[in-house]
Every structure is written in structure tokens, then in C-alpha cells.
Amino acid sequence: MPEPIVRFTPTNLAGFVVTLAATSPARLADELHKVFAGANRYFAGEVAVLDFREVTEWPTHVDWAGIAALMRRIGLQPVGVRGVPEPFHTALARLNLALLDAISPEYGAQPTPHATVAVAPERTALPAATPEATQAAPNDSPRSASRIIDRPVRSGQQIHHPDGDVILMNGVNPGGEVIAGGHIICWGPLSGRAIAGAYGLETARIFAHRFQPELVAIAGIFKTFEQGVPPVLAGKPVQVRLEPTPETAEMRLQFDILEL
Amino acid sequence: MRIVVVTSGKGGVGKTTTSAAFATGLALRGYKTAVIDFDVGLRNLDLIMGCERRVVYDFVNVIQGDAKLHQALIKDKRVESLYILPASQTKDKEALTETGVEAVMDELQQMGFDYVVCDSPAGIEHGALMAMMFADEAIVVTNPEVSSVRDSDRILGLLQSKTRRAIEGREPIKEHLLITRYNPKRVEEGEMLSYKDILELLRVPLIGVIPESEGVLHASNQGEPVILIKEDKAAQAYDDVVGRFLGENRPLRFTTYEKPGLLKRLLGGG
Ligand SMILES: Nc1ncnc2c1ncn2[C@@H]1O[C@H](COP(=O)(O)OP(=O)(O)O)[C@@H](O)[C@H]1O
Ligand SMILES: [Mg+2]
């Protein structure tokens, strides 16, 4: 008997549940732009389930194709939805989006960051700059979850390291971008964008030897510096972390000047 | 054989001027050197080298098999062991195929060349990528202004990701920063970035600073690489660049502004 040419294997493919509390693609695009500050392809092609259970007012018409396109633009592959009322089901079927309310109730739970990052492939514009990192060591050999980048991260380059910390030995230039699942430690000027705790790790921090970024973000809470970095911080050694506000306990970014 | 790309991202910063001067400087020291114009459509190098009337075949003719490499290479009239491979003016930019460029590089190697200098077009498109593809070293030409520095930063990123050395995971391209059209007076007055500012922004080893000089325009009008005009300060700065490239220790010159002294002012100089 030859091997069958079709086989079915169960998988635990990790992905994201994206909770959307609105249905207008324009509003969602606006919000996403704020969250990701214009970074295109933030994700690495993971599957996504779109959860609409928080939508309170449903319009008569929803631009499902627009929403799907928006997800693909940030690098997610939408495969299904939940919490969508009956009248829209035929429209969803036309786009091959599955109705997942009935199946797999565990989809409602956020995947742990670890399960998610395990499937996220490395994406970086710098393959040769870090031959140590790209010539991936076999799985059973000892290795660090941190990634060290010796060269400057330059305009147009992106370092994406979902599995841990990123240590930059030569700074990030304007227009360069670093996305880390964990902390970002930057020796030299941080003049580009630094996104730490990118998969929701609220304890992640950013350390910069010379702080002059275009944007910093931790666990999705971000700040841009279009008007320039405040003079008290500019060019100084700075730590950025998340802290709850005393009044509302909402998380906000905290900037501390470090003694060197 | 070492392949050196002269590149920048931005146009009009002095790549062709540098390619001509640098290649001539290497040849003056006895190295068999070819300088190739990758700027298909613009074709500046043969004008600056003063050989435009002797162009019969060009780079694209060679790649497309219409001419042999030795037919297209133009031997310089002034400097022994210097050859120019001109670009075509008309053909489409995609005509520079990767396999075609590679074959030309291989043949230059077989012909015993020591250095190949690739004069890159502006931008980060096909022509610029082809010019850097096979390079062992890169001279990144930057002017003391923010937009030029930013474009150079982009190019430096591409050098480390889009070239053969990068793709094959070999030792990265050796980078050199060359600052051209430097005007110490305007730097002092705060109208231009200083070379130290640029070095701090780009963090690449500096191979030289070429001052703004009227001699450059003069030389190019005469079809002569500026490095041959010995009394010109840009020529002297380019000679330093060649020296440093070959491992000599040459202190920086022409980077500070000296206010004209009283005598000079009285005599109306400066
Ligand atoms: N050091 C310099 N001093 C004065 N003019 C210069 C200098 N270097 C280049 N130029 C001028 O700048 C212009 C652009 O130079 P070119 O070498 O053609 O630049 P690119 O090849 O980068 O487009 C030319 O007119 C050239 O004469
Ligand atoms: Mg040119």
C-alpha cells in the first residue's frame, strides 16, 4: 500500500483572539494605527479568531471583507469569528470565515503568550547582521532567550524577537524598529521605535542608554514623540516601565532617569 | 580582486565624482582597476572620466551578449591600468540582470583586475541593488545634511541584508563612510551637520571628508577625475581616502574653518 496522499493530524496551532468592540473598518483601522503606530505587519501570519461579543450596537451592514483585509494588513490570518448575529452568517460564509461559537469553547481563552510565540517565526530585516542568531542552533543545545544585536538597527530595519529580550549593542537609528516579547536594553542612542512586552507582558521594560526615541510601547501602551522628547529625558539614560495610576489603577508608562 | 561599491541612497551627493577619483587613485598606485557605471539611463561616469567619445559598447551590451567585455572596457588615456565600463543611455534598467552582472565580475577576475569600483545609481531600486550585490566593501557617500544621512542609513541596512555576502551568511561587507561637499565654514555657522554629528548618527568607520571645492566642477567639465588636479583640496582629500583604504595612516584635513587672517583680509583673499 502506498502512503495515503491526504492525511489528517490534529494540531494545537496557536493564534490570537482579537476582540473587536466596533465593526466599522475605518474606526478599527484608526484604533489599530494608534496601537501599532503605523508599523505594518506587526504579526507574523498567525491565525486569528475575531471575537465580536463586545459589540453593543450592530449596524444593518458590515464590511466583513474590509475587516478581514485590515487583519491581514497587520499580519494576521483571520479564520473565523464568534459573537456575530445570525443575519450576517451568509456574508461570513461567502468570505470563508468560520462560525466558531459552537465549536471549541476554549477559543474564548486568550492563548498564553508562550504558546503564541512558539509559532511566531522570526522576522527581521537583518539576516546577515547576526549570523549567530540566524544560523539557529539545534533545539537541544543550550541557548539564550535573549537576542543580541551588535550592529546599529538602521532606518527601514526591523528586529522582531517574540521569544525574549533584545539587547542592542549599537543603538536604534531613526526609522528603525525593535519589537520584543520581553525587555529591550539599548546601549547607544535609542532614536527609533522600541516595542517591549509586545505580546502582553506588562512587566517588560525598556532601558536606553541615550533616550531619544520616536516611539516606545510596553504591552500595547505606547507613547510617540512627534513633538520631540521632553528635555528632562532627551539624551539621558532612561528606563521605561508600566505602572498603575493611583486614581484609576489603569496602566500607564513611567519614565525614570537612571544613574550611570 | 576586491569589489567596492560607491553608494548613497540619495542622488547628487558625489558618488560618480568619488568613483572616478577613487578608481583613478587606485590605478595611480599600480593596481589594475575597473570602474563600472551602474547608472543605466544617466551615463555620467564616462563624461567625468572624459572618455564619452570613445564609447562604442557598454555594460548592457556585454550582459546581453552583443559585445565581449574586452571590447566594451575603455582603457584610460592618462593612467595606466585604469579601465572604464560605461553604462548605456537608453536601455531599460532591468537589463542589468544578477547573473549578467555576476558573469562580468567573474570575467574581470579572470582578466587579473585588482579592484572593481561600482558607481551606484541613486535610490534603493534595482540598479542600486545590482551595484552593491557582489561588493566586498562599500563606500557610503553622505552630504552633511539630515536627509542624506537618513538615506545613507537605509543603504547601510540594505548592504547588510540584500547583498550576496549577506544572503550567503559570509563575513559582512566592510563599510566606509565618506562625507563629501563638506563646508567647514557652514558647519561652524551651524548650517550643516559636522562630520562628528554624522559619525555619531551612522556609527560607521570614517574613511574621509571631502571639502566642497570649485575644482570638482572644473575637473568634471574638463573630463578629468578631480584627483589628478594635484593642487585642489578635494583632490588631496581623495588621495588621503585612497591611502586610508590601503591601510595608511592619514590624519583628517580640511575639516576646520580658519578665519582669514588680517593680512589676507587686507589683500582681499579668502
Ligand atoms: N566636493 C565637491 N565639491 C563641489 N562640488 C561637488 C563635490 N562633489 C560633487 N560635487 C558636484 O555635485 C554634483 C553631483 O555629483 P555626482 O558625483 O554626479 O553625484 P552622484 O553621482 O551622487 O549623483 C556634481 O555637479 C558635482 O560636480
Ligand atoms: Mg552618479
Coordinates of C-alpha atoms and ligand atoms in Angstrom, one line a residue:
Chain A
M1 CA 0.0 0.0 0.0
P2 CA 1.4 3.4 -0.9
E3 CA 1.3 6.2 1.7
P4 CA -2.1 8.0 1.5
I5 CA -1.7 11.4 -0.1
V6 CA -4.2 13.0 2.2
R7 CA -3.7 12.8 6.0
F8 CA -5.4 14.4 8.9
T9 CA -3.4 15.3 12.0
P10 CA -4.8 17.2 15.0
T11 CA -2.9 20.3 15.8
N12 CA -2.7 22.9 18.5
L13 CA -1.8 25.7 16.2
A14 CA -1.7 28.8 18.4
G15 CA -3.0 32.1 17.3
F16 CA -4.8 35.2 18.6
V17 CA -8.3 36.0 19.6
V18 CA -8.8 39.6 18.5
T19 CA -11.6 41.2 20.5
L20 CA -13.3 43.9 18.4
A21 CA -15.8 46.2 20.1
A22 CA -16.7 48.0 16.9
T23 CA -17.4 46.9 13.3
S24 CA -16.6 49.9 11.2
P25 CA -13.3 49.2 9.4
A26 CA -12.4 52.8 9.4
R27 CA -12.8 53.1 13.1
L28 CA -10.9 49.9 13.7
A29 CA -8.1 51.0 11.3
D30 CA -7.8 54.2 13.2
E31 CA -7.5 52.4 16.5
L32 CA -5.0 49.8 15.1
H33 CA -2.9 52.6 13.7
K34 CA -2.8 54.1 17.2
V35 CA -1.9 50.9 18.8
F36 CA 0.8 49.9 16.3
A37 CA 1.7 53.4 15.4
G38 CA 1.8 52.6 11.7
A39 CA 4.0 49.6 11.9
N40 CA 2.9 47.4 9.0
R41 CA 2.9 43.7 9.6
Y42 CA 3.1 43.6 13.3
F43 CA 2.3 39.9 13.5
A44 CA 3.9 37.1 11.6
G45 CA 1.0 35.4 9.8
E46 CA -0.6 33.8 12.9
V47 CA -4.2 32.7 12.6
A48 CA -6.8 34.9 14.3
V49 CA -10.3 34.5 15.6
L50 CA -12.3 37.7 15.6
D51 CA -14.4 38.0 18.7
F52 CA -17.3 40.4 18.3
R53 CA -19.1 39.7 21.6
E54 CA -18.4 43.1 22.9
V55 CA -20.2 44.9 20.1
T56 CA -23.3 46.5 21.6
E57 CA -24.9 48.1 18.5
W58 CA -25.0 46.2 15.3
P59 CA -25.4 48.2 12.0
T60 CA -27.5 46.8 9.2
H61 CA -24.5 46.3 7.0
V62 CA -21.0 45.3 8.0
D63 CA -18.0 45.4 5.7
W64 CA -16.6 42.0 6.6
A65 CA -14.1 42.0 3.7
G66 CA -12.7 45.3 4.9
I67 CA -12.3 43.9 8.5
A68 CA -10.5 40.8 7.1
A69 CA -8.2 42.9 5.0
L70 CA -7.3 45.0 8.0
M71 CA -6.3 42.0 9.9
R72 CA -4.2 40.7 7.1
R73 CA -2.5 44.0 6.8
I74 CA -1.2 43.8 10.4
G75 CA 0.0 40.2 9.6
L76 CA -2.9 38.1 11.0
Q77 CA -4.8 35.5 9.0
P78 CA -8.5 35.6 10.1
V79 CA -10.0 32.1 10.0
G80 CA -13.3 32.6 12.0
V81 CA -15.5 34.7 14.1
R82 CA -17.5 34.5 17.2
G83 CA -20.4 36.5 18.7
V84 CA -21.8 37.6 15.3
P85 CA -25.6 37.7 15.0
E86 CA -27.5 35.3 12.6
P87 CA -28.3 37.8 9.8
F88 CA -24.6 38.2 8.9
H89 CA -23.9 34.5 8.7
T90 CA -24.3 34.1 4.9
A91 CA -22.0 37.1 4.3
L92 CA -19.4 35.4 6.5
A93 CA -19.7 32.1 4.7
R94 CA -19.0 33.9 1.4
L95 CA -15.7 35.0 2.9
N96 CA -14.9 31.5 4.2
L97 CA -14.9 32.8 7.8
A98 CA -16.0 30.0 10.1
L99 CA -18.6 30.5 12.9
L100 CA -16.7 29.3 15.9
D101 CA -19.3 30.0 18.7
A102 CA -20.4 26.4 18.9
I103 CA -17.1 24.7 18.3
S104 CA -14.1 24.8 20.6
P105 CA -15.2 26.9 23.6
E106 CA -11.5 27.2 24.6
Y107 CA -11.1 29.6 21.8
G108 CA -12.5 32.2 24.2
A109 CA -9.5 31.9 26.4
Q110 CA -6.5 34.1 25.4
P111 CA -3.7 31.8 24.5
T112 CA -0.8 32.1 26.8
P113 CA 1.9 34.4 25.4
H114 CA 4.2 31.4 25.4
A115 CA 2.0 29.2 23.3
T116 CA 1.6 32.1 20.8
V117 CA 5.2 33.0 20.4
A118 CA 6.2 29.4 19.9
V119 CA 4.7 29.5 16.4
A120 CA 5.7 33.0 15.5
P121 CA 8.6 32.8 13.0
E122 CA 11.5 35.2 13.3
R123 CA 11.2 38.2 11.1
T124 CA 14.0 40.6 10.7
A125 CA 15.4 42.7 8.1
L126 CA 18.9 41.9 9.3
P127 CA 19.6 38.3 8.4
A128 CA 23.3 38.6 7.9
A129 CA 23.9 41.1 10.6
T130 CA 23.5 38.5 13.2
P131 CA 24.8 35.2 11.7
E132 CA 24.9 33.8 15.3
A133 CA 21.2 34.2 15.6
T134 CA 20.1 33.2 12.2
Q135 CA 22.1 30.1 12.0
A136 CA 19.7 28.7 14.5
A137 CA 21.3 26.3 16.9
P138 CA 19.7 22.8 17.2
N139 CA 16.9 22.7 19.7
D140 CA 18.7 20.6 22.2
S141 CA 21.8 22.8 22.5
P142 CA 21.9 25.4 25.2
R143 CA 20.7 28.8 24.1
S144 CA 19.5 32.1 25.5
A145 CA 16.1 33.5 25.0
S146 CA 17.7 36.9 24.6
R147 CA 18.9 38.2 21.3
I148 CA 21.9 40.4 21.0
I149 CA 22.2 42.8 18.0
D150 CA 25.7 44.1 17.5
R151 CA 25.1 46.5 14.6
P152 CA 23.0 49.6 14.6
V153 CA 19.4 49.0 13.8
R154 CA 19.0 51.3 10.8
S155 CA 16.2 53.2 9.1
G156 CA 13.9 50.6 7.5
Q157 CA 15.1 47.7 9.5
Q158 CA 13.1 45.8 12.0
I159 CA 14.2 43.4 14.7
H160 CA 11.4 41.1 15.8
H161 CA 12.1 38.8 18.6
P162 CA 8.9 37.4 20.2
D163 CA 10.7 34.9 22.5
G164 CA 12.5 37.1 24.9
D165 CA 14.7 40.2 25.4
V166 CA 16.5 42.1 22.8
I167 CA 19.9 43.7 23.7
L168 CA 21.1 46.3 21.3
M169 CA 24.8 47.0 21.4
N170 CA 24.8 49.8 18.9
G171 CA 21.6 51.7 19.2
V172 CA 18.5 52.1 17.0
N173 CA 18.6 54.9 14.4
P174 CA 15.6 57.0 13.4
G175 CA 13.2 54.8 11.3
G176 CA 14.5 51.6 12.9
E177 CA 12.2 49.4 14.9
V178 CA 12.7 46.8 17.6
I179 CA 9.8 44.5 18.8
A180 CA 10.5 42.2 21.7
G181 CA 8.3 39.8 23.7
G182 CA 10.4 40.8 26.7
H183 CA 12.6 43.7 27.7
I184 CA 14.6 45.9 25.4
I185 CA 18.0 47.0 26.5
C186 CA 19.6 49.6 24.3
W187 CA 23.3 50.6 24.5
G188 CA 23.9 53.7 22.4
P189 CA 21.2 56.0 21.1
L190 CA 17.6 54.9 21.0
S191 CA 16.4 57.1 18.2
G192 CA 13.8 54.8 16.6
R193 CA 10.9 52.7 17.9
A194 CA 11.0 50.3 20.8
I195 CA 8.1 48.0 21.5
A196 CA 8.6 45.8 24.5
G197 CA 6.3 43.2 26.0
A198 CA 4.8 43.1 22.5
Y199 CA 2.6 40.0 23.4
G200 CA 1.2 41.5 26.5
L201 CA 3.9 41.2 29.1
E202 CA 3.2 44.1 31.4
T203 CA 6.4 43.7 33.5
A204 CA 8.5 44.3 30.4
R205 CA 10.8 47.4 30.5
I206 CA 12.8 49.4 28.1
F207 CA 16.3 50.6 29.1
A208 CA 18.0 53.2 26.9
H209 CA 21.5 54.5 27.4
R210 CA 20.6 57.6 25.3
F211 CA 16.9 58.1 25.2
Q212 CA 15.6 60.0 22.1
P213 CA 13.0 57.6 20.6
E214 CA 10.3 58.1 18.0
L215 CA 8.0 55.8 19.9
V216 CA 8.1 53.5 22.9
A217 CA 5.4 50.9 23.8
I218 CA 5.0 48.3 26.6
A219 CA 2.2 45.7 26.4
G220 CA 0.4 47.8 23.8
I221 CA 0.5 51.0 25.8
F222 CA 2.5 53.5 23.8
K223 CA 3.8 57.0 23.5
T224 CA 5.0 58.8 20.4
F225 CA 7.3 61.7 20.5
E226 CA 6.3 63.7 17.4
Q227 CA 7.0 67.0 19.3
G228 CA 10.3 65.7 20.5
V229 CA 11.3 64.0 23.7
P230 CA 10.9 66.2 26.8
P231 CA 14.2 68.0 27.6
V232 CA 14.4 66.4 31.0
L233 CA 14.6 62.9 29.4
A234 CA 16.2 63.7 26.0
G235 CA 19.6 62.0 25.5
K236 CA 19.6 60.7 29.1
P237 CA 19.8 57.2 30.4
V238 CA 16.2 56.3 30.9
Q239 CA 14.1 53.3 32.0
V240 CA 10.5 52.9 30.8
R241 CA 8.1 50.7 32.6
L242 CA 4.3 50.3 33.2
E243 CA 2.8 51.4 36.4
P244 CA -0.8 51.6 37.6
T245 CA -2.1 55.2 38.0
P246 CA -3.0 55.8 41.7
E247 CA -6.5 57.1 40.8
T248 CA -7.9 54.5 38.4
A249 CA -5.3 51.7 38.6
E250 CA -5.1 51.9 34.8
M251 CA -1.6 51.1 33.5
R252 CA 0.5 54.0 32.2
L253 CA 4.1 54.5 31.0
Q254 CA 6.5 55.7 33.6
F255 CA 9.9 57.2 32.7
D256 CA 12.8 57.2 35.2
I257 CA 16.2 58.7 34.6
L258 CA 18.9 56.3 35.6
E259 CA 22.1 57.0 37.4
L260 CA 25.0 55.6 35.4
Chain B
M1 CA 40.1 41.0 -6.7
R2 CA 38.1 43.3 -4.4
I3 CA 34.8 44.8 -5.5
V4 CA 34.0 48.2 -4.0
V5 CA 30.6 49.8 -4.3
V6 CA 30.2 53.6 -4.1
T7 CA 26.6 54.2 -2.9
S8 CA 24.4 56.6 -1.0
G9 CA 20.7 56.3 -1.5
K10 CA 20.4 60.0 -2.3
G11 CA 21.3 61.4 -5.7
G12 CA 23.7 64.3 -6.4
V13 CA 25.9 63.7 -3.3
G14 CA 29.1 62.9 -5.2
K15 CA 29.0 59.1 -5.9
T16 CA 30.2 59.5 -9.5
T17 CA 32.8 62.1 -8.6
T18 CA 34.0 59.7 -5.9
S19 CA 34.0 56.6 -8.1
A20 CA 36.1 58.4 -10.7
A21 CA 38.6 59.8 -8.2
F22 CA 38.9 56.6 -6.1
A23 CA 39.4 54.3 -9.1
T24 CA 41.9 56.7 -10.6
G25 CA 43.8 56.9 -7.2
L26 CA 44.0 53.1 -7.0
A27 CA 45.2 52.8 -10.6
L28 CA 47.8 55.5 -10.0
R29 CA 49.3 53.3 -7.3
G30 CA 49.6 50.5 -9.9
Y31 CA 46.5 48.4 -9.1
K32 CA 44.7 47.2 -12.2
T33 CA 41.3 48.8 -11.7
A34 CA 38.0 48.9 -13.5
V35 CA 35.3 51.4 -12.7
I36 CA 31.7 50.4 -13.8
D37 CA 28.8 52.8 -14.3
F38 CA 25.6 51.1 -13.0
D39 CA 23.5 54.2 -13.6
V40 CA 21.7 52.9 -16.7
G41 CA 20.0 55.8 -18.4
L42 CA 22.0 58.6 -16.9
R43 CA 25.5 57.7 -18.0
N44 CA 27.7 60.2 -16.1
L45 CA 30.8 58.3 -15.5
D46 CA 32.2 58.4 -19.0
L47 CA 31.8 62.2 -19.1
I48 CA 33.6 62.7 -15.8
M49 CA 36.3 60.3 -17.0
G50 CA 36.5 62.2 -20.3
C51 CA 36.0 59.1 -22.5
E52 CA 32.5 59.7 -23.7
R53 CA 33.6 59.9 -27.4
R54 CA 35.3 56.5 -27.2
V55 CA 32.2 54.6 -26.0
V56 CA 31.2 52.0 -28.6
Y57 CA 29.8 49.2 -26.4
D58 CA 28.5 49.4 -22.9
F59 CA 27.7 47.3 -19.8
V60 CA 24.3 46.3 -21.1
N61 CA 25.7 45.2 -24.4
V62 CA 28.1 42.9 -22.6
I63 CA 25.4 41.5 -20.4
Q64 CA 23.2 40.8 -23.4
G65 CA 26.0 39.2 -25.3
D66 CA 26.2 41.8 -28.0
A67 CA 29.8 42.6 -27.2
K68 CA 32.7 41.0 -25.4
L69 CA 33.8 42.5 -22.2
H70 CA 37.3 43.4 -23.6
Q71 CA 35.6 45.3 -26.4
A72 CA 33.5 47.4 -24.0
L73 CA 36.2 48.2 -21.5
I74 CA 37.7 51.6 -22.3
K75 CA 41.4 52.0 -21.4
D76 CA 42.1 55.3 -19.8
K77 CA 44.4 57.6 -21.7
R78 CA 46.2 59.1 -18.7
V79 CA 46.5 56.4 -16.2
E80 CA 48.0 53.0 -16.9
S81 CA 45.9 50.1 -15.6
L82 CA 42.7 52.0 -15.4
Y83 CA 39.6 50.9 -17.3
I84 CA 36.1 52.2 -17.6
L85 CA 32.9 50.2 -18.3
P86 CA 30.3 52.7 -19.3
A87 CA 26.5 52.5 -18.8
S88 CA 24.1 52.6 -21.7
Q89 CA 21.9 55.7 -22.1
T90 CA 18.8 54.2 -23.5
K91 CA 18.1 50.6 -22.5
D92 CA 15.8 49.7 -19.7
K93 CA 17.0 49.5 -16.1
E94 CA 16.1 45.8 -15.6
A95 CA 18.6 44.9 -18.3
L96 CA 21.2 44.6 -15.6
T97 CA 20.4 41.0 -14.5
E98 CA 22.0 39.5 -11.5
T99 CA 23.5 36.6 -13.5
G100 CA 24.8 39.0 -16.1
V101 CA 26.5 41.2 -13.5
E102 CA 28.0 38.2 -11.9
A103 CA 29.4 36.9 -15.1
V104 CA 31.1 40.3 -15.8
M105 CA 32.6 40.2 -12.3
D106 CA 33.9 36.7 -12.8
E107 CA 35.5 37.7 -16.1
L108 CA 37.1 40.8 -14.6
Q109 CA 38.6 38.5 -12.0
Q110 CA 40.0 36.2 -14.7
M111 CA 41.4 39.2 -16.5
G112 CA 43.6 39.9 -13.4
F113 CA 41.9 43.0 -12.1
D114 CA 42.8 44.0 -8.5
Y115 CA 39.9 46.3 -7.9
V116 CA 36.4 46.9 -9.4
V117 CA 34.7 50.1 -8.4
C118 CA 30.9 50.1 -8.9
D119 CA 29.3 53.6 -9.3
S120 CA 25.8 53.1 -8.0
P121 CA 22.7 55.0 -9.2
A122 CA 20.7 56.9 -6.6
G123 CA 17.7 55.2 -4.8
I124 CA 17.2 51.8 -3.4
E125 CA 15.8 50.2 -6.5
H126 CA 17.1 47.5 -8.9
G127 CA 20.2 49.4 -10.2
A128 CA 21.4 50.3 -6.7
L129 CA 20.9 46.7 -5.6
M130 CA 22.8 45.3 -8.5
A131 CA 25.7 47.7 -7.9
M132 CA 26.0 46.5 -4.3
M133 CA 25.2 42.8 -4.9
F134 CA 28.7 41.5 -5.3
A135 CA 30.6 44.1 -3.2
D136 CA 33.2 43.2 -0.7
E137 CA 33.5 46.8 0.6
A138 CA 31.2 49.8 0.4
I139 CA 32.0 53.5 0.4
V140 CA 28.8 55.2 1.6
V141 CA 28.8 58.8 0.4
T142 CA 27.0 61.3 2.6
N143 CA 26.5 65.0 2.5
P144 CA 26.3 66.9 5.7
E145 CA 22.5 67.2 5.8
V146 CA 19.8 65.3 7.6
S147 CA 18.1 63.8 4.5
S148 CA 21.3 62.5 3.1
V149 CA 22.3 60.9 6.4
R150 CA 18.9 59.2 6.7
D151 CA 19.3 57.8 3.1
S152 CA 22.7 56.5 3.9
D153 CA 21.4 54.8 7.0
R154 CA 18.9 53.0 4.8
I155 CA 21.6 52.0 2.3
L156 CA 23.7 50.6 5.2
G157 CA 20.8 48.5 6.2
L158 CA 20.5 47.1 2.7
L159 CA 24.2 46.4 2.5
Q160 CA 23.8 44.1 5.5
S161 CA 20.7 42.3 4.1
K162 CA 20.4 42.3 0.4
T163 CA 23.9 41.6 -0.9
R164 CA 25.5 38.2 -1.7
R165 CA 27.7 38.3 1.3
A166 CA 24.6 38.8 3.5
I167 CA 22.4 36.3 1.8
E168 CA 25.2 33.6 1.9
G169 CA 25.9 34.5 5.5
R170 CA 29.6 35.3 4.8
E171 CA 31.6 38.0 6.5
P172 CA 29.6 41.2 6.2
I173 CA 30.6 43.9 3.7
K174 CA 33.2 46.2 5.1
E175 CA 31.6 49.7 5.4
H176 CA 33.3 53.0 5.0
L177 CA 31.7 56.4 5.5
L178 CA 32.8 59.2 3.1
I179 CA 31.5 62.7 3.8
T180 CA 31.6 64.9 0.7
R181 CA 30.8 68.5 -0.1
Y182 CA 31.9 69.5 3.4
N183 CA 32.0 73.2 4.1
P184 CA 33.7 73.8 7.4
K185 CA 32.6 77.4 7.4
R186 CA 28.9 76.5 7.1
V187 CA 29.4 73.8 9.7
E188 CA 30.9 76.3 12.1
E189 CA 27.9 78.6 11.5
G190 CA 25.6 75.7 12.3
E191 CA 24.1 75.5 8.8
M192 CA 25.4 72.0 8.2
L193 CA 26.0 68.9 10.3
S194 CA 29.5 68.4 11.4
Y195 CA 31.4 65.2 10.5
K196 CA 31.3 64.3 14.1
D197 CA 27.5 64.6 14.2
I198 CA 27.3 62.3 11.1
L199 CA 29.6 59.8 12.6
E200 CA 27.5 59.7 15.7
L201 CA 24.3 59.2 13.7
L202 CA 25.6 56.5 11.4
R203 CA 28.3 54.8 13.6
V204 CA 30.4 53.6 10.6
P205 CA 34.2 54.0 10.3
L206 CA 35.1 57.2 8.6
I207 CA 37.3 57.0 5.5
G208 CA 37.4 60.6 4.7
V209 CA 35.9 64.1 4.5
I210 CA 36.0 65.8 1.1
P211 CA 35.7 69.5 1.2
E212 CA 33.3 71.5 -1.1
S213 CA 35.6 72.7 -3.9
E214 CA 35.1 74.5 -7.2
G215 CA 37.8 72.3 -8.6
V216 CA 35.4 69.4 -8.7
L217 CA 33.1 71.1 -11.2
H218 CA 36.1 72.4 -13.2
A219 CA 37.5 68.9 -13.4
S220 CA 34.3 67.3 -14.5
N221 CA 33.8 70.0 -17.2
Q222 CA 37.3 69.0 -18.5
G223 CA 36.5 65.3 -18.3
E224 CA 39.2 64.7 -15.8
P225 CA 38.9 62.9 -12.4
V226 CA 39.5 65.6 -9.8
I227 CA 42.2 63.6 -8.0
L228 CA 44.5 64.4 -11.0
I229 CA 44.4 68.2 -10.2
K230 CA 47.0 67.9 -7.5
E231 CA 46.7 71.4 -6.1
D232 CA 43.0 71.1 -5.4
K233 CA 42.0 70.4 -1.8
A234 CA 39.3 67.9 -2.8
A235 CA 41.9 66.1 -4.9
Q236 CA 44.2 65.9 -1.8
A237 CA 41.4 64.7 0.4
Y238 CA 40.6 62.0 -2.2
D239 CA 44.2 61.0 -2.2
D240 CA 44.0 60.6 1.6
V241 CA 40.9 58.4 1.1
V242 CA 42.8 56.1 -1.2
G243 CA 45.7 56.0 1.2
R244 CA 43.5 55.1 4.2
F245 CA 41.7 52.5 2.1
L246 CA 45.1 50.8 1.5
G247 CA 45.9 50.9 5.2
E248 CA 47.9 54.1 5.5
N249 CA 47.5 56.5 8.4
R250 CA 46.4 59.9 7.1
P251 CA 45.2 62.5 9.6
L252 CA 42.0 64.3 8.6
R253 CA 42.4 67.6 6.7
F254 CA 40.1 70.4 5.5
T255 CA 37.6 69.9 8.3
T256 CA 38.2 73.0 10.3
Y257 CA 37.4 76.6 9.3
E258 CA 40.2 79.1 9.6
K259 CA 39.1 82.6 9.7
P260 CA 41.1 84.6 7.2
G261 CA 43.9 86.5 8.9
L262 CA 44.3 90.3 8.9
L263 CA 46.9 90.3 6.1
K264 CA 44.7 88.0 3.9
R265 CA 41.7 90.3 4.5
L266 CA 43.7 93.4 3.6
L267 CA 44.9 91.7 0.4
G268 CA 41.3 90.7 -0.3
G269 CA 41.9 87.0 -0.3
G270 CA 39.9 84.2 1.5
Ligands
LIG1 N1 33.5 68.0 -3.2 C1 32.7 68.6 -4.1 N2 32.7 70.0 -4.2 C2 31.9 70.6 -5.1 N3 31.0 70.0 -5.9 C3 30.9 68.7 -5.8 C4 31.7 67.9 -4.9 N4 31.4 66.6 -5.1 C5 30.5 66.6 -6.1 N5 30.2 67.8 -6.5 C6 29.2 68.2 -7.5 O1 27.9 67.7 -7.1 C7 27.2 67.2 -8.3 C8 26.8 65.8 -8.1 O2 27.9 65.0 -8.1 P1 27.9 63.5 -8.6 O3 29.3 62.9 -8.4 O4 27.4 63.4 -10.1 O5 26.9 62.9 -7.7 P2 26.0 61.5 -7.7 O6 26.8 60.6 -8.6 O7 25.9 61.1 -6.3 O8 24.7 61.8 -8.3 C9 28.1 67.5 -9.5 O9 27.7 68.7 -10.1 C10 29.4 67.6 -8.9 O10 30.3 68.4 -9.6
MG2 MG 26.1 59.5 -10.4

